[in-house]
Amino acid sequence: MSQSQSQSQSDAARTPRPETTAAKGTGVPGGHGTSAAGVTITGLHKSFGDNEVLKGIDMSVAPGEVVCLIGASGSGKSTLLRCVNRLETPNAGTITVGEHEATHPDVNLDAMRRQIGMVFQQFNLFPHLSVLENCTITPRRVLGQSKAEAETEALAQLDAVGLEHLSERRPDQLSGGQQQRVAIARALTMKPQLMLFDEPTSALDPETVGDVLASMRKLAQAGMTMLVVTHEMGFAREVADRVVFMDQGLVVEEGPAAAVIGDPQQPRTQDFLRRVLHPLGE
Ligand SMILES: Nc1ncnc2c1ncn2[C@@H]1O[C@H](COP(=O)(O)OP(=O)(O)OP(=O)(O)O)[C@@H](O)[C@H]1O
Ligand SMILES: [Mg+2]
């Protein structure tokens, strides 16, 4: 698909997002009145040995906002996401998630991580559990929900991603795209206030990508705060409020999705988008 085709299609499909904070969170599939948490990152540095991967990142995601993070392989996108929920410990800088300061020595990591749902390229479902059990095990163990309560919630989230009818299957009886939608539903059963996605569709067969992106779009329209690492430029144009382009550990360009993707100003952004949108150099 050419860039202009993809632009006109995504412009046509663009759907207004809820504007009021009153609407935020209440429309999240299976809605619980969960409020949305924002993220603020200031002066973030992260090194692995001598390799400085993040070289002073400043960026934010407002409550209810959807930010797509794009950039070449190795530019530090996954490391940035992993710092947000403290799967990595930054060397310098501050990160706040809602009321939690992720980088504070006394941060309550369990409480902070309960606010954050994360969906990875690999879905990491428990292979020996049914879809429903995958979605109820953590709410039961961590939130102390009863079996009935957890199942009601899980079925509502599975319904929202179109998979309620497959709740008794095991993960290996599902397509990759279906498994990824289960992973999204599973994350949502914990009632997160922020969702982090790290290339959720890049391991999928092309024909299953659309259903996963549709579930993510629905979540965005319901007011979830989302930070999404993706190479899906059509999705970014249509769904993201803002796009951030990273290169070699720094934010090089950011702005409204249509501007950054449709009319990038920085040479490195232009070069990256040319390679992503026209991989054969056409
Ligand atoms: N745990 C680790 N130990 C050592 N080096 C690491 C570790 N995690 C990441 N790196 C290095 O940090 C750099 C950035 O990696 P990162 O995975 O954040 O990039 P990325 O932008 O997500 O790339 P991709 O698009 O390929 O997923 C790479 O050079 C990588 O080798
Ligand atoms: Mg990565």
Tab-separated table of C-alpha atoms and ligand atoms in Angstrom:
chain	number	residue	atom	x	y	z
A	1	MET	CA	0.000	0.000	0.000
A	2	SER	CA	1.388	3.425	-0.822
A	3	GLN	CA	1.749	6.097	1.795
A	4	SER	CA	-1.027	8.184	0.263
A	5	GLN	CA	-3.382	5.202	0.169
A	6	SER	CA	-2.664	4.388	3.780
A	7	GLN	CA	-3.117	8.030	4.762
A	8	SER	CA	-6.457	8.467	3.064
A	9	GLN	CA	-7.706	5.174	4.491
A	10	SER	CA	-6.663	6.042	7.999
A	11	ASP	CA	-8.039	9.576	7.715
A	12	ALA	CA	-11.371	8.153	6.598
A	13	ALA	CA	-11.355	5.731	9.505
A	14	ARG	CA	-10.348	8.321	12.072
A	15	THR	CA	-12.802	8.321	14.921
A	16	PRO	CA	-13.081	11.137	17.440
A	17	ARG	CA	-11.734	10.260	20.847
A	18	PRO	CA	-13.578	11.160	24.019
A	19	GLU	CA	-12.575	14.674	25.034
A	20	THR	CA	-13.733	14.946	28.588
A	21	THR	CA	-11.919	13.487	31.531
A	22	ALA	CA	-15.324	12.501	32.877
A	23	ALA	CA	-15.592	10.006	30.034
A	24	LYS	CA	-12.086	8.638	30.523
A	25	GLY	CA	-11.883	5.110	31.730
A	26	THR	CA	-15.578	4.576	32.228
A	27	GLY	CA	-15.981	3.226	28.709
A	28	VAL	CA	-13.076	0.776	28.864
A	29	PRO	CA	-14.407	-2.627	27.768
A	30	GLY	CA	-16.013	-4.280	30.728
A	31	GLY	CA	-15.985	-0.740	32.188
A	32	HIS	CA	-15.192	-0.369	35.836
A	33	GLY	CA	-14.891	3.371	36.237
A	34	THR	CA	-11.125	2.890	36.360
A	35	SER	CA	-9.374	6.208	36.040
A	36	ALA	CA	-6.526	6.769	33.634
A	37	ALA	CA	-2.967	7.418	34.799
A	38	GLY	CA	-0.474	9.541	32.914
A	39	VAL	CA	3.267	9.037	32.596
A	40	THR	CA	5.975	11.680	32.886
A	41	ILE	CA	9.569	10.848	32.016
A	42	THR	CA	12.314	13.370	32.675
A	43	GLY	CA	16.028	13.106	31.895
A	44	LEU	CA	15.951	9.324	31.665
A	45	HIS	CA	19.316	7.609	31.249
A	46	LYS	CA	19.907	3.877	31.063
A	47	SER	CA	23.125	2.026	30.329
A	48	PHE	CA	23.969	-1.638	30.043
A	49	GLY	CA	27.665	-1.714	30.930
A	50	ASP	CA	29.370	0.753	28.588
A	51	ASN	CA	26.388	0.845	26.242
A	52	GLU	CA	24.309	3.950	26.963
A	53	VAL	CA	20.927	2.986	25.553
A	54	LEU	CA	18.798	5.909	26.788
A	55	LYS	CA	20.635	9.230	26.704
A	56	GLY	CA	18.278	11.664	28.392
A	57	ILE	CA	14.687	11.011	27.419
A	58	ASP	CA	11.963	13.543	28.183
A	59	MET	CA	8.459	12.545	27.244
A	60	SER	CA	4.986	12.268	28.661
A	61	VAL	CA	1.673	10.585	28.099
A	62	ALA	CA	-1.309	12.474	29.484
A	63	PRO	CA	-4.160	10.574	31.149
A	64	GLY	CA	-6.295	9.123	28.370
A	65	GLU	CA	-3.745	9.903	25.697
A	66	VAL	CA	-2.410	7.395	23.146
A	67	VAL	CA	1.247	7.825	22.236
A	68	CYS	CA	2.932	5.647	19.634
A	69	LEU	CA	6.674	5.242	19.983
A	70	ILE	CA	8.491	4.521	16.747
A	71	GLY	CA	12.138	4.094	15.865
A	72	ALA	CA	14.745	1.778	14.411
A	73	SER	CA	15.735	-1.510	15.991
A	74	GLY	CA	18.068	-0.913	18.923
A	75	SER	CA	17.021	2.696	19.480
A	76	GLY	CA	15.903	1.892	23.035
A	77	LYS	CA	12.104	1.643	22.727
A	78	SER	CA	11.713	-1.594	24.708
A	79	THR	CA	14.202	-0.420	27.312
A	80	LEU	CA	12.141	2.749	27.768
A	81	LEU	CA	8.908	0.773	28.278
A	82	ARG	CA	10.658	-1.579	30.674
A	83	CYS	CA	11.918	1.378	32.723
A	84	VAL	CA	8.331	2.661	33.069
A	85	ASN	CA	7.229	-0.385	35.048
A	86	ARG	CA	10.695	-0.806	36.537
A	87	LEU	CA	11.551	-4.079	34.862
A	88	GLU	CA	14.755	-2.091	34.305
A	89	THR	CA	16.254	0.321	36.806
A	90	PRO	CA	17.252	3.636	35.231
A	91	ASN	CA	20.669	5.140	35.947
A	92	ALA	CA	19.308	8.681	36.143
A	93	GLY	CA	16.108	10.627	35.645
A	94	THR	CA	12.605	10.419	36.997
A	95	ILE	CA	9.494	8.571	35.882
A	96	THR	CA	6.063	9.061	37.386
A	97	VAL	CA	3.076	6.848	36.679
A	98	GLY	CA	-0.094	8.366	38.071
A	99	GLU	CA	0.628	9.034	41.721
A	100	HIS	CA	3.651	6.752	41.801
A	101	GLU	CA	7.203	7.903	41.295
A	102	ALA	CA	8.668	4.807	39.639
A	103	THR	CA	12.220	6.002	40.180
A	104	HIS	CA	11.837	6.813	43.901
A	105	PRO	CA	13.831	4.455	46.147
A	106	ASP	CA	10.771	3.849	48.326
A	107	VAL	CA	8.268	3.335	45.493
A	108	ASN	CA	5.686	0.642	46.153
A	109	LEU	CA	6.429	-1.389	43.019
A	110	ASP	CA	3.573	-3.831	43.542
A	111	ALA	CA	1.025	-1.038	43.839
A	112	MET	CA	2.489	0.806	40.870
A	113	ARG	CA	2.599	-2.272	38.655
A	114	ARG	CA	-1.027	-3.059	39.465
A	115	GLN	CA	-1.893	0.144	37.607
A	116	ILE	CA	0.058	-0.921	34.521
A	117	GLY	CA	-0.912	-3.543	31.972
A	118	MET	CA	1.797	-4.713	29.606
A	119	VAL	CA	1.421	-6.594	26.336
A	120	PHE	CA	4.540	-7.936	24.655
A	121	GLN	CA	5.364	-9.277	21.225
A	122	GLN	CA	5.250	-12.780	22.730
A	123	PHE	CA	1.956	-13.281	24.490
A	124	ASN	CA	3.314	-15.278	27.471
A	125	LEU	CA	0.040	-17.075	28.155
A	126	PHE	CA	0.159	-20.064	30.488
A	127	PRO	CA	0.047	-22.990	28.022
A	128	HIS	CA	-1.534	-25.472	30.440
A	129	LEU	CA	-4.428	-23.183	31.431
A	130	SER	CA	-7.597	-22.416	29.499
A	131	VAL	CA	-8.169	-18.946	28.091
A	132	LEU	CA	-10.562	-18.234	30.950
A	133	GLU	CA	-8.115	-19.491	33.572
A	134	ASN	CA	-5.361	-17.373	32.025
A	135	CYS	CA	-7.598	-14.359	32.561
A	136	THR	CA	-8.714	-15.172	36.115
A	137	ILE	CA	-5.563	-16.466	37.785
A	138	THR	CA	-3.974	-13.092	38.539
A	139	PRO	CA	-7.139	-11.231	39.627
A	140	ARG	CA	-7.880	-14.124	41.985
A	141	ARG	CA	-4.364	-14.274	43.399
A	142	VAL	CA	-3.440	-10.609	43.454
A	143	LEU	CA	-6.785	-8.827	43.786
A	144	GLY	CA	-8.337	-11.569	45.909
A	145	GLN	CA	-11.376	-11.886	43.653
A	146	SER	CA	-13.694	-14.860	44.070
A	147	LYS	CA	-13.792	-17.402	41.210
A	148	ALA	CA	-17.240	-16.180	40.140
A	149	GLU	CA	-16.261	-12.531	40.305
A	150	ALA	CA	-13.038	-13.117	38.343
A	151	GLU	CA	-14.856	-15.191	35.704
A	152	THR	CA	-17.564	-12.586	35.189
A	153	GLU	CA	-14.925	-9.924	34.692
A	154	ALA	CA	-12.745	-12.119	32.474
A	155	LEU	CA	-15.683	-13.058	30.236
A	156	ALA	CA	-16.566	-9.375	29.857
A	157	GLN	CA	-13.007	-8.590	28.766
A	158	LEU	CA	-12.910	-11.604	26.437
A	159	ASP	CA	-16.205	-10.470	24.970
A	160	ALA	CA	-14.721	-7.021	24.349
A	161	VAL	CA	-11.946	-8.572	22.229
A	162	GLY	CA	-14.425	-10.926	20.519
A	163	LEU	CA	-13.232	-14.158	22.126
A	164	GLU	CA	-15.730	-15.032	24.827
A	165	HIS	CA	-16.752	-18.093	22.802
A	166	LEU	CA	-13.210	-19.505	22.981
A	167	SER	CA	-12.835	-19.188	26.748
A	168	GLU	CA	-12.502	-22.947	27.337
A	169	ARG	CA	-9.730	-23.454	24.787
A	170	ARG	CA	-6.047	-23.725	25.577
A	171	PRO	CA	-3.680	-21.151	24.049
A	172	ASP	CA	-2.223	-23.637	21.543
A	173	GLN	CA	-5.717	-24.061	20.094
A	174	LEU	CA	-5.806	-20.385	19.107
A	175	SER	CA	-4.169	-18.366	16.325
A	176	GLY	CA	-1.400	-15.948	17.236
A	177	GLY	CA	-3.754	-13.008	16.838
A	178	GLN	CA	-6.342	-14.654	19.081
A	179	GLN	CA	-3.672	-15.353	21.690
A	180	GLN	CA	-2.594	-11.739	21.601
A	181	ARG	CA	-6.187	-10.603	22.113
A	182	VAL	CA	-6.386	-12.943	25.107
A	183	ALA	CA	-3.207	-11.293	26.406
A	184	ILE	CA	-4.898	-7.887	26.066
A	185	ALA	CA	-8.060	-9.124	27.804
A	186	ARG	CA	-5.946	-10.685	30.539
A	187	ALA	CA	-4.117	-7.406	31.153
A	188	LEU	CA	-7.441	-5.551	31.329
A	189	THR	CA	-8.863	-7.865	33.986
A	190	MET	CA	-6.422	-6.198	36.381
A	191	LYS	CA	-8.144	-2.852	35.734
A	192	PRO	CA	-4.966	-1.027	34.746
A	193	GLN	CA	-4.848	2.744	34.409
A	194	LEU	CA	-2.085	2.598	31.806
A	195	MET	CA	-1.372	0.070	29.065
A	196	LEU	CA	2.103	-0.455	27.621
A	197	PHE	CA	2.335	-2.334	24.316
A	198	ASP	CA	5.687	-3.486	22.918
A	199	GLU	CA	5.279	-4.393	19.241
A	200	PRO	CA	2.127	-6.408	19.943
A	201	THR	CA	1.563	-7.357	16.308
A	202	SER	CA	5.054	-7.866	14.960
A	203	ALA	CA	5.136	-11.628	15.620
A	204	LEU	CA	1.724	-12.244	14.044
A	205	ASP	CA	0.643	-13.624	10.715
A	206	PRO	CA	-0.478	-10.659	8.617
A	207	GLU	CA	-4.103	-11.789	8.447
A	208	THR	CA	-4.456	-11.746	12.248
A	209	VAL	CA	-2.913	-8.301	12.799
A	210	GLY	CA	-6.110	-6.382	12.024
A	211	ASP	CA	-8.173	-7.935	14.808
A	212	VAL	CA	-5.487	-7.128	17.383
A	213	LEU	CA	-5.207	-3.544	16.172
A	214	ALA	CA	-9.003	-3.252	16.254
A	215	SER	CA	-9.040	-4.329	19.904
A	216	MET	CA	-6.362	-1.758	20.671
A	217	ARG	CA	-8.252	0.940	18.822
A	218	LYS	CA	-11.383	0.150	20.832
A	219	LEU	CA	-9.399	0.458	24.038
A	220	ALA	CA	-7.991	3.795	22.911
A	221	GLN	CA	-11.458	5.083	22.055
A	222	ALA	CA	-12.634	4.058	25.516
A	223	GLY	CA	-10.103	6.455	27.027
A	224	MET	CA	-7.288	4.163	28.140
A	225	THR	CA	-3.866	5.772	28.496
A	226	MET	CA	-1.639	3.876	26.062
A	227	LEU	CA	2.054	3.924	25.223
A	228	VAL	CA	2.495	1.747	22.156
A	229	VAL	CA	5.742	0.707	20.480
A	230	THR	CA	4.739	-0.200	16.948
A	231	HIS	CA	5.812	-0.359	13.336
A	232	GLU	CA	2.159	-0.165	12.237
A	233	MET	CA	2.173	3.338	10.792
A	234	GLY	CA	-1.468	3.129	9.668
A	235	PHE	CA	-2.494	2.362	13.246
A	236	ALA	CA	-0.291	5.158	14.591
A	237	ARG	CA	-1.781	7.680	12.169
A	238	GLU	CA	-5.317	6.689	12.940
A	239	VAL	CA	-5.264	6.037	16.664
A	240	ALA	CA	-2.320	7.899	18.223
A	241	ASP	CA	-2.805	11.362	19.634
A	242	ARG	CA	0.943	11.820	19.351
A	243	VAL	CA	3.838	9.991	17.781
A	244	VAL	CA	7.345	10.027	19.271
A	245	PHE	CA	10.290	9.079	17.076
A	246	MET	CA	13.370	7.784	18.900
A	247	ASP	CA	16.800	7.245	17.458
A	248	GLN	CA	19.925	6.052	19.270
A	249	GLY	CA	18.519	6.670	22.727
A	250	LEU	CA	17.106	10.131	22.137
A	251	VAL	CA	13.732	11.580	21.166
A	252	VAL	CA	14.381	13.145	17.781
A	253	GLU	CA	10.890	14.305	16.848
A	254	GLU	CA	7.409	14.232	18.307
A	255	GLY	CA	4.051	15.709	17.511
A	256	PRO	CA	0.583	14.896	16.203
A	257	ALA	CA	0.562	11.599	14.343
A	258	ALA	CA	-0.372	13.180	11.013
A	259	ALA	CA	2.524	15.631	11.258
A	260	VAL	CA	5.281	13.243	12.343
A	261	ILE	CA	4.288	10.450	9.964
A	262	GLY	CA	2.851	12.541	7.146
A	263	ASP	CA	5.309	15.443	7.176
A	264	PRO	CA	8.385	14.632	9.282
A	265	GLN	CA	10.789	17.525	9.783
A	266	GLN	CA	13.957	15.810	10.978
A	267	PRO	CA	16.189	14.021	8.446
A	268	ARG	CA	16.493	10.945	10.693
A	269	THR	CA	12.697	10.685	10.969
A	270	GLN	CA	12.353	11.105	7.217
A	271	ASP	CA	14.928	8.391	6.598
A	272	PHE	CA	13.312	5.973	9.068
A	273	LEU	CA	9.820	6.473	7.653
A	274	ARG	CA	11.055	6.107	4.098
A	275	ARG	CA	12.537	2.720	5.025
A	276	VAL	CA	9.426	1.580	6.935
A	277	LEU	CA	6.862	2.797	4.410
A	278	HIS	CA	8.875	1.877	1.305
A	279	PRO	CA	11.046	-1.092	2.287
A	280	LEU	CA	11.794	-1.939	-1.340
A	281	GLY	CA	12.818	1.633	-2.097
A	282	GLU	CA	9.898	2.096	-4.504
B	1	LIG	N1	19.239	-6.598	29.269
B	1	LIG	C1	20.120	-6.051	28.413
B	1	LIG	N2	21.429	-6.195	28.579
B	1	LIG	C2	22.322	-5.636	27.732
B	1	LIG	N3	21.970	-4.882	26.670
B	1	LIG	C3	20.660	-4.693	26.457
B	1	LIG	C4	19.656	-5.266	27.298
B	1	LIG	N4	18.439	-4.910	26.830
B	1	LIG	C5	18.678	-4.159	25.733
B	1	LIG	N5	19.993	-4.020	25.509
B	1	LIG	C6	20.605	-3.248	24.414
B	1	LIG	O1	20.024	-1.969	24.416
B	1	LIG	C7	19.872	-1.472	23.090
B	1	LIG	C8	18.429	-1.048	22.894
B	1	LIG	O2	17.614	-2.220	22.947
B	1	LIG	P1	16.028	-2.145	22.919
B	1	LIG	O3	15.581	-3.546	23.013
B	1	LIG	O4	15.559	-1.194	23.952
B	1	LIG	O5	15.789	-1.543	21.481
B	1	LIG	P2	14.438	-1.456	20.644
B	1	LIG	O6	14.327	-0.051	20.156
B	1	LIG	O7	13.309	-1.990	21.446
B	1	LIG	O8	14.742	-2.409	19.397
B	1	LIG	P3	13.757	-3.405	18.576
B	1	LIG	O9	12.988	-2.535	17.612
B	1	LIG	O10	14.702	-4.323	17.851
B	1	LIG	O11	12.881	-4.117	19.553
B	1	LIG	C9	20.355	-2.574	22.177
B	1	LIG	O12	21.677	-2.270	21.810
B	1	LIG	C10	20.294	-3.803	23.047
B	1	LIG	O13	21.253	-4.734	22.651
B	2	MG	MG	12.039	-3.634	21.242
